[in-house]
Amino acid sequence: MEKVEVHAIPRVKLGSQGLEVSKLGFGCMGLSGFYNSPVDDEAGLAVIKRAFESGITFFDTSDVYGPRTNEILVGKALKQLPREKVQLATKFGVVGFDLRKQTQQINGRPEYVRACCEASLERLGVEYIDLYYQHRIDQTVPIEETMGELKKLVEEGKVKYIGLSEASPDTIRRAHAVHPISALQMEWELGIGIVSYSPLGRGFFAGKGLTEELPQNSFLQSHPRFSGGNLEKNKPLYVRSENLAMKHQCTPAQLALAWVLHQGDDVVPIPGTTKIRNLDNNIGSLKVKLTEEDVKEICDALREEDVRSREMERVKLGSQGLEVSKLGFGCMGLTGVYNAPALKQLPREKVQLATKFGVVMPGGRWSNTQYYINGKPEYARACCEASLERLGVDYIDLYYQHRIDPTMGELKKLVEEGKVKYIGLSEASPDTIRRAHAVHPISALQMEWSLWTRDIESEIVPLCRELGIGIVPYSPLGRGFFGGKGVVEAIPQDTFLQSHPRFSGGNLEKNRPLYVRMENLALKYQCTPAQLALAWIKNLDNNIGSLKVKLTEEDVKEIRDAVREEEVVGLRTAFESSTW
């Protein structure tokens, strides 16, 4: 292996378990397609090597990217880099997804956890994984059982730290109670480090769909914020970010990244790109300085409620991530209709179906005194199978369990066997994190966090910091939005962004003003909108002396005012959350 010259990028700690990474990470997903067409190995290896030479040591991948080919590519790159200087993060849990139906299959069973870990180690060609995320939370499996197996993998030395991605506050707490979570990855209590993915809003703040066409093979073609007229409705957001970027003398993408970076030293955005010039621009966001006024200005300019994805009002139920129509319908009184094939007359993918298990009624009839609760795993499975058959569906959107099994199960065994060193969660709720953390320390929680995805700030971020879990915000550039994705460059036709809510259906156009504002702010800081978006996350805390990009409280406020979360048009993902 030839000697690689490395430039300095500040280093920060994720969580309280000892994981230390570069302040800016690199998301490898796009190298294998999704937002754009896949690049060949030579181009992919060149980008990864350039990132390392620039000082980035934290690389993020997953077994579902490609699928599997992304890990193989990263494994090839690692053979050209000093392994001991690289912090490698990968994930498990997403078995597959259907962009057309906007659904995904999740598996958090202990045996699946172990099998995925072993397979990833082989594809990556490494003996251990620095940060292992649960990519999405399996609602059919108690988080304690999944965490139990992850804990065993930590004890076996196959994993060093554990993280979660897109987890709800409740899930985060339950998982953290089993084993410390080091990082939480979000598109945006416990000392958990935050890894922000899509800090550019799926590329929106980089001009995706606005200054450049959306690639025909891109996921963004079906993304709620980039389709159905939503892109056009979101365009004003990009325009605002452009204006703000001009003020800070940077691009909208740099401003968007600066905003993310401003959020704190326990926040590490992982923007990805297939182009070296974009990589260099992203790194340049570290030089963007934002004051609190700047952050407020960005947030006010890009309000989340302004982001368009659907015309019908939708709300979240509790803290589990389920998003439904504002008005629901209770079917209990329609006993005849319940067993009728009503769903066969409706588009299944647009219906959020909820049913329950756990209350046992002897004799099959309800009684205020003659009933009891059963939360055993085998009973839960039997009930689910029976409900699926009666309803005539392949899956249940929301499955209520009246009582949760407190055991950790297989995840803890994996840690005890030494096959995993540290356990991480992905997209978990606070309760799940606490419960999992009690069984085995969770090292990292992976959640989405960016200028246009900030819903984790109120509960999940404080929870992670309380428990000392590192937070890994994925998509800190908002799926590339703050890097110009769909705004200054086209979204590939064969990528995930083609169907992303914020890049499709007219939403990209509606979100464009957010990028414009960021662009104007970026000019002020002599950086790109993407760099500013990352700088925003970096500078949320005051301890930023070692960072190249320094934002004052006024800067942070200005950026926040310019990119107000409520102004972002479109859901933050094309998939209905299936994990919290």
XYZ file of C-alpha atoms in Angstrom:
580
model
C 0.000 0.000 0.000
C 1.450 3.347 -1.040
C 1.810 6.073 1.537
C -1.141 8.454 1.487
C -0.643 12.105 2.366
C -3.406 13.241 4.683
C -4.546 16.788 5.406
C -6.007 17.749 8.756
C -9.731 17.903 9.448
C -10.816 18.419 13.070
C -11.733 15.283 14.982
C -14.645 14.870 17.368
C -16.017 12.166 19.619
C -19.274 10.391 18.888
C -20.986 9.304 22.058
C -19.254 8.457 25.328
C -17.792 5.071 24.396
C -14.582 6.391 22.856
C -15.414 6.560 19.142
C -13.474 9.415 17.522
C -14.035 10.443 13.902
C -13.332 13.280 11.488
C -15.757 16.186 11.895
C -16.937 15.658 8.323
C -17.666 12.143 7.118
C -18.320 10.669 3.681
C -21.500 8.836 2.704
C -20.601 6.165 0.130
C -24.149 5.223 -0.921
C -24.246 7.359 -4.062
C -21.193 5.641 -5.531
C -23.357 2.570 -6.183
C -26.329 4.473 -7.592
C -29.567 5.686 -5.953
C -29.422 9.423 -6.553
C -27.327 9.017 -9.708
C -26.135 6.232 -11.960
C -23.497 3.985 -10.331
C -19.868 4.942 -10.968
C -17.210 2.430 -11.966
C -14.739 1.137 -9.392
C -11.934 3.384 -10.607
C -13.995 6.543 -10.158
C -15.418 5.392 -6.832
C -12.017 4.493 -5.427
C -10.633 7.850 -6.574
C -13.328 9.773 -4.685
C -12.861 7.742 -1.492
C -9.079 8.127 -1.649
C -9.407 11.886 -2.263
C -11.707 12.150 0.748
C -9.146 10.373 2.945
C -6.294 12.516 1.613
C -8.385 15.579 2.487
C -8.658 14.453 6.100
C -11.948 12.540 6.088
C -11.537 9.276 8.008
C -15.190 8.434 8.705
C -16.801 6.441 5.870
C -20.423 5.269 5.839
C -21.881 2.364 3.843
C -24.566 -0.336 4.215
C -25.315 -3.864 3.064
C -28.409 -2.591 1.227
C -26.485 -0.088 -0.912
C -26.046 -1.639 -4.334
C -27.236 -3.921 -2.811
C -23.997 -5.241 -1.291
C -21.785 -3.804 -4.045
C -21.152 -0.619 -2.066
C -19.545 -2.568 0.770
C -17.398 -4.430 -1.764
C -16.251 -1.120 -3.275
C -15.451 0.325 0.145
C -13.580 -2.862 0.976
C -11.392 -2.372 -2.102
C -10.707 1.209 -1.053
C -9.700 0.116 2.452
C -6.946 -2.042 0.967
C -5.351 1.196 -0.279
C -5.723 3.012 3.042
C -4.307 2.470 6.546
C -7.131 0.511 8.243
C -6.252 1.767 11.719
C -6.832 5.366 10.625
C -10.264 4.733 9.134
C -13.539 4.688 11.062
C -15.787 2.357 9.084
C -19.559 2.423 9.545
C -22.000 0.032 7.924
C -25.559 -1.074 8.567
C -28.008 -3.960 8.606
C -31.770 -4.269 8.855
C -33.170 -3.240 5.466
C -33.794 -6.428 3.498
C -35.118 -4.610 0.445
C -37.402 -1.853 -0.777
C -39.872 -1.096 -3.545
C -39.580 2.441 -4.898
C -42.828 2.121 -6.846
C -44.856 1.116 -3.803
C -42.622 3.164 -1.495
C -42.290 0.282 0.935
C -39.341 -1.466 2.521
C -38.807 -4.786 4.259
C -37.151 -4.647 7.682
C -35.605 -7.511 9.673
C -34.246 -7.115 13.191
C -34.278 -10.744 14.292
C -31.147 -11.793 16.227
C -30.143 -14.508 13.760
C -30.446 -12.037 10.885
C -28.311 -9.506 12.753
C -25.490 -12.006 13.136
C -25.721 -13.239 9.548
C -25.582 -9.669 8.222
C -22.568 -8.814 10.362
C -20.634 -11.872 9.182
C -21.481 -11.126 5.543
C -20.476 -7.459 5.834
C -17.149 -8.371 7.418
C -16.432 -10.662 4.473
C -17.468 -8.147 1.795
C -15.492 -5.351 3.436
C -12.490 -7.592 3.981
C -12.030 -6.477 7.592
C -11.867 -8.167 10.987
C -14.090 -5.650 12.737
C -16.590 -2.888 12.053
C -15.993 0.376 13.899
C -19.634 1.474 13.966
C -22.464 -0.954 13.247
C -25.913 0.573 12.763
C -29.326 -0.949 12.857
C -30.428 0.729 9.618
C -34.139 0.674 10.412
C -36.001 -0.647 13.438
C -38.085 -3.813 13.042
C -41.350 -3.118 14.841
C -42.143 -6.844 14.980
C -39.038 -7.580 17.069
C -38.464 -6.008 20.514
C -35.459 -3.689 20.255
C -34.044 -5.437 23.318
C -33.696 -8.672 21.356
C -31.919 -6.983 18.466
C -29.675 -5.099 20.872
C -28.884 -8.285 22.749
C -27.354 -9.804 19.621
C -25.469 -6.608 18.790
C -24.061 -6.567 22.286
C -22.711 -10.081 21.738
C -21.025 -8.988 18.524
C -19.325 -6.227 20.482
C -18.111 -8.678 23.098
C -16.818 -10.959 20.332
C -14.756 -8.098 18.910
C -16.499 -7.946 15.541
C -18.055 -4.561 16.241
C -16.606 -1.686 18.244
C -19.528 0.704 18.559
C -23.279 0.523 18.019
C -25.497 3.049 16.298
C -29.134 3.589 15.321
C -30.594 5.207 12.218
C -33.972 6.941 11.947
C -34.981 5.900 15.457
C -37.697 7.463 17.577
C -36.919 8.853 21.047
C -38.620 5.872 22.699
C -36.642 3.345 20.675
C -33.382 5.163 21.392
C -33.951 5.050 25.144
C -34.822 1.352 25.155
C -31.841 0.407 23.005
C -29.459 2.587 25.002
C -30.589 0.830 28.166
C -29.317 -2.479 26.762
C -25.987 -1.213 25.415
C -24.664 2.340 24.962
C -25.532 3.881 21.607
C -22.605 5.845 20.176
C -24.310 7.443 17.210
C -27.747 8.271 15.866
C -28.087 8.797 12.142
C -30.910 11.081 11.126
C -31.780 13.352 8.173
C -31.036 16.118 10.517
C -31.030 12.811 25.951
C -28.040 10.669 26.534
C -24.839 12.011 25.012
C -25.475 10.212 21.740
C -23.517 11.515 18.772
C -25.586 12.535 15.761
C -24.619 11.592 12.209
C -26.585 13.681 9.751
C -27.417 12.155 6.387
C -28.903 14.074 3.446
C -27.609 17.403 4.843
C -28.296 18.938 1.429
C -31.936 17.853 1.423
C -31.472 14.970 -1.049
C -29.387 17.361 -3.166
C -32.082 20.040 -3.297
C -29.813 22.714 -1.797
C -27.157 21.756 -4.336
C -29.666 22.559 -7.071
C -31.004 19.067 -7.745
C -34.067 19.410 -9.956
C -33.685 23.186 -10.057
C -30.421 24.266 -11.644
C -29.956 20.764 -13.023
C -32.367 18.091 -14.192
C -33.312 15.111 -12.068
C -31.681 11.991 -13.546
C -34.279 9.628 -14.984
C -32.870 6.695 -13.001
C -32.751 8.589 -9.734
C -34.732 7.804 -6.612
C -35.646 11.487 -6.546
C -37.973 11.002 -9.510
C -40.452 9.458 -7.076
C -39.483 11.407 -3.965
C -42.499 13.358 -2.619
C -40.590 16.647 -2.493
C -39.253 16.323 -6.033
C -42.376 15.031 -7.778
C -46.047 15.754 -8.434
C -45.558 19.493 -8.711
C -43.872 19.679 -5.312
C -40.456 20.462 -6.775
C -41.841 23.625 -8.316
C -43.527 24.546 -5.041
C -40.266 23.974 -3.165
C -38.247 26.055 -5.620
C -38.712 29.315 -3.623
C -36.842 27.660 -0.757
C -33.839 27.155 -3.012
C -34.039 30.745 -4.188
C -33.899 31.908 -0.570
C -30.900 29.674 0.117
C -29.227 31.124 -2.989
C -29.725 34.645 -1.679
C -28.380 33.713 1.740
C -25.410 31.931 0.173
C -24.517 35.107 -1.712
C -24.469 36.934 1.595
C -22.010 34.416 3.021
C -20.026 34.232 -0.232
C -20.598 30.537 -0.678
C -22.904 28.195 -2.570
C -26.333 27.096 -1.276
C -24.900 23.613 -0.744
C -22.032 24.929 1.359
C -24.431 27.048 3.378
C -26.666 24.040 3.972
C -23.718 21.969 5.211
C -22.458 24.823 7.363
C -25.876 24.952 8.986
C -25.670 21.251 9.848
C -22.088 21.525 11.102
C -23.157 24.371 13.347
C -25.384 22.072 15.387
C -22.563 20.870 17.645
C -19.275 19.003 17.977
C -21.170 15.767 18.546
C -22.771 16.125 15.124
C -20.971 14.641 12.111
C -22.610 15.058 8.683
C -21.835 12.450 6.011
C -22.558 14.046 2.628
C -21.824 11.838 -0.336
C -20.959 12.596 -3.945
C -19.598 10.933 -7.068
C -17.622 14.015 -8.114
C -14.319 15.153 -6.632
C -15.198 18.812 -7.203
C -18.328 18.401 -5.073
C -16.267 16.619 -2.423
C -13.860 19.560 -2.312
C -16.782 21.985 -2.073
C -18.295 19.999 0.789
C -15.011 20.079 2.678
C -14.950 23.815 2.056
C -18.068 24.143 4.217
C -15.773 23.739 7.224
C -14.515 27.249 6.511
C -17.954 28.843 6.618
C -18.600 30.759 9.829
C -22.141 31.303 11.035
C -23.390 33.407 13.911
C -26.574 32.654 15.839
C -28.215 35.392 13.816
C -27.085 33.662 10.628
C -28.528 30.368 11.778
C -31.815 32.002 12.709
C -31.972 33.743 9.359
C -31.444 30.438 7.560
C -34.057 28.650 9.656
C -36.580 31.438 9.141
C -35.939 31.477 5.414
C -36.309 27.713 5.080
C -39.169 26.739 7.338
C -39.944 23.026 7.447
C -43.671 23.634 7.146
C -43.075 25.279 3.777
C -41.661 22.098 2.274
C -44.224 20.551 -0.052
C -44.725 16.853 -0.671
C -48.483 16.315 -0.527
C -51.487 18.568 -0.572
C -53.334 16.551 2.060
C -52.360 17.405 5.620
C -50.431 14.640 7.353
C -49.348 14.272 10.965
C -47.118 12.035 13.061
C -48.609 9.655 15.597
C -46.650 9.758 18.849
C -42.882 9.437 18.771
C -42.664 6.282 16.685
C -42.410 7.997 13.301
C -45.737 6.852 11.866
C -47.196 9.495 9.565
C -50.886 9.373 8.702
C -53.758 11.523 7.484
C -54.990 14.078 10.032
C -58.324 12.275 10.266
C -58.481 8.515 10.663
C -61.332 6.003 10.719
C -62.142 3.487 13.464
C -63.530 0.263 12.004
C -64.521 -1.536 15.207
C -68.226 -0.823 14.816
C -68.285 -2.100 11.263
C -67.957 -5.738 12.217
C -69.322 -6.892 8.912
C -67.006 -4.681 6.905
C -63.915 -5.654 8.918
C -63.778 -9.061 7.310
C -64.882 -7.822 3.907
C -62.225 -7.169 1.244
C -62.379 -3.377 1.626
C -58.620 -2.932 1.113
C -58.820 -4.763 -2.197
C -60.784 -1.785 -3.507
C -58.155 0.730 -2.359
C -54.492 1.392 -3.292
C -52.759 -0.539 -0.484
C -49.581 1.535 -0.636
C -51.528 4.690 0.219
C -53.312 3.216 3.241
C -51.867 3.175 6.765
C -53.433 0.109 8.376
C -53.371 -0.380 12.151
C -54.402 -3.416 14.187
C -53.525 -4.821 17.608
C -52.629 -7.878 19.669
C -52.014 -8.665 23.322
C -55.463 -8.792 24.924
C -56.588 -12.398 25.368
C -60.329 -12.974 25.856
C -61.230 -16.459 27.120
C -64.217 -17.727 25.184
C -63.588 -15.240 22.398
C -65.810 -12.489 23.834
C -64.910 -9.214 25.526
C -65.394 -8.877 29.277
C -64.225 -6.186 31.679
C -62.995 -8.875 34.051
C -62.402 -11.981 31.991
C -59.341 -11.068 29.962
C -55.595 -10.975 30.365
C -52.525 -9.631 28.573
C -50.033 -11.755 26.652
C -46.843 -10.200 25.291
C -44.763 -13.324 24.732
C -42.823 -13.431 21.431
C -44.499 -16.609 20.204
C -47.948 -15.173 20.931
C -47.121 -11.932 19.124
C -46.062 -13.865 16.027
C -49.178 -16.050 16.057
C -51.424 -13.001 16.397
C -49.678 -11.167 13.577
C -49.944 -14.111 11.184
C -53.642 -14.489 11.980
C -54.325 -10.765 11.477
C -52.494 -10.725 8.152
C -54.641 -13.618 6.945
C -57.900 -12.027 8.090
C -56.997 -8.662 6.589
C -55.694 -10.202 3.385
C -52.523 -8.076 3.335
C -48.785 -8.689 3.146
C -47.946 -6.280 5.935
C -49.449 -4.202 8.751
C -48.482 -0.518 8.864
C -49.040 -0.048 12.586
C -49.108 -3.059 14.920
C -49.954 -2.291 18.538
C -48.434 -4.356 21.321
C -49.941 -3.760 24.736
C -46.892 -5.005 26.512
C -43.231 -5.119 25.480
C -40.910 -8.034 26.208
C -37.979 -6.588 28.216
C -35.359 -9.163 27.242
C -32.422 -8.394 24.911
C -32.047 -11.819 23.343
C -29.672 -12.535 20.524
C -28.000 -9.101 20.284
C -26.575 -9.452 23.777
C -25.354 -12.960 22.957
C -23.423 -11.689 19.942
C -21.611 -9.214 22.166
C -20.823 -11.869 24.759
C -19.425 -14.143 22.038
C -17.052 -11.404 20.895
C -18.386 -11.138 17.354
C -19.445 -7.525 17.897
C -17.500 -4.967 19.848
C -19.994 -2.161 20.059
C -23.681 -1.890 19.308
C -25.466 0.818 17.352
C -29.053 1.599 16.471
C -30.588 3.255 13.446
C -33.857 5.168 13.377
C -34.817 4.116 16.912
C -37.158 5.743 19.422
C -35.932 7.225 22.728
C -37.645 4.497 24.754
C -36.068 1.775 22.662
C -32.652 3.387 23.077
C -32.945 3.575 26.851
C -34.100 -0.023 27.167
C -31.436 -1.336 24.817
C -28.781 0.763 26.557
C -29.703 -0.811 29.887
C -28.854 -4.275 28.578
C -25.681 -3.327 26.706
C -24.137 0.100 25.978
C -25.188 1.608 22.664
C -22.294 3.362 20.956
C -24.017 5.168 18.110
C -27.429 6.199 16.883
C -27.878 6.980 13.218
C -30.595 9.435 12.266
C -31.343 11.807 9.409
C -30.564 15.452 10.246
C -30.095 18.457 7.986
C -31.302 22.015 7.561
C -34.581 20.730 6.176
C -34.963 17.737 8.501
C -34.758 18.930 12.097
C -37.475 16.970 13.879
C -34.937 15.101 16.020
C -33.752 18.276 17.753
C -36.475 18.474 20.373
C -36.237 15.023 21.943
C -33.804 12.628 20.335
C -30.746 14.890 20.376
C -31.068 15.753 24.091
C -31.669 12.061 24.842
C -28.525 10.941 23.037
C -26.423 13.541 24.801
C -27.822 12.501 28.139
C -26.759 8.880 27.655
C -23.459 9.628 25.968
C -24.399 8.071 22.638
C -22.760 9.428 19.510
C -25.095 10.848 16.892
C -24.437 10.115 13.237
C -26.595 12.441 11.108
C -26.929 10.963 7.662
C -27.876 13.073 4.649
C -26.619 16.292 6.311
C -26.941 17.995 2.922
C -30.599 17.043 2.619
C -30.109 14.190 0.134
C -27.766 16.493 -1.761
C -30.247 19.365 -2.007
C -27.876 21.829 -0.344
C -25.204 20.594 -2.708
C -27.347 21.587 -5.668
C -28.943 18.203 -6.336
C -31.951 18.875 -8.525
C -31.221 22.602 -8.406
C -27.870 23.250 -10.089
C -27.499 19.733 -11.419
C -29.987 17.209 -12.733
C -31.218 14.247 -10.733
C -30.271 10.977 -12.479
C -33.295 9.168 -13.855
C -32.406 5.832 -12.249
C -31.817 7.047 -8.711
C -33.759 7.041 -5.466
C -34.137 10.821 -5.586
C -36.485 10.562 -8.564
C -39.166 9.392 -6.150
C -38.079 11.304 -3.056
C -40.933 13.470 -1.719
C -38.846 16.644 -1.634
C -37.423 16.187 -5.123
C -40.574 15.151 -6.964
C -44.160 16.120 -7.656
C -43.396 19.818 -7.868
C -41.809 19.896 -4.420
C -38.314 20.486 -5.748
C -39.484 23.685 -7.376
C -41.184 24.756 -4.155
C -38.035 24.000 -2.180
C -35.764 25.827 -4.627
C -36.049 29.142 -2.705
C -34.434 27.399 0.279
C -31.377 26.671 -1.825
C -31.304 30.232 -3.131
C -31.308 31.571 0.418
C -28.495 29.226 1.338
C -26.590 30.293 -1.770
C -26.836 33.917 -0.701
C -25.675 33.096 2.817
C -22.854 30.964 1.431
C -21.535 33.965 -0.489
C -21.250 35.819 2.790
C -19.036 33.076 4.193
C -17.143 32.506 0.937
C -18.239 28.907 0.718
C -20.794 26.740 -1.053
C -24.354 26.146 0.226
C -23.341 22.561 1.017
C -20.406 23.723 3.110
C -22.609 26.148 4.996
C -25.190 23.435 5.643
C -22.520 21.242 7.198
C -21.030 24.166 9.104
C -24.445 24.804 10.619
C -24.481 21.343 12.216
C -20.875 21.678 13.302
C -21.389 24.996 15.046
C -24.543 24.342 17.088
C -22.339 24.116 20.181
C -19.882 26.812 21.287
C -16.798 24.553 21.434
C -15.703 24.992 17.835
C -12.223 26.451 18.228
C -10.489 23.582 16.433
C -12.746 23.769 13.393
C -11.898 25.648 10.241
C -15.398 26.992 9.860
C -16.522 29.025 12.813
C -20.073 30.267 13.140
C -21.164 32.694 15.778
C -24.548 32.386 17.435
C -25.671 35.151 15.107
C -24.520 33.164 12.080
C -26.395 30.064 13.209
C -29.530 32.081 13.776
C -29.255 33.684 10.344
C -28.999 30.307 8.649
C -31.875 28.886 10.692
C -34.037 31.854 9.723
C -33.142 31.470 6.059
C -33.945 27.773 5.934
C -36.936 27.335 8.175
C -37.875 23.708 8.550
C -41.555 24.438 8.123
C -40.951 25.840 4.642
C -39.438 22.681 3.218
C -41.902 21.077 0.820
C -42.327 17.303 0.820
C -41.910 14.413 3.224
C -38.294 13.814 4.158
C -38.411 10.300 2.726
C -40.328 8.388 0.100
C -40.882 5.574 2.564
C -43.411 5.733 5.337
C -41.373 5.376 8.512
C -41.394 1.740 9.520
C -38.973 1.779 12.383
C -39.812 4.046 15.256
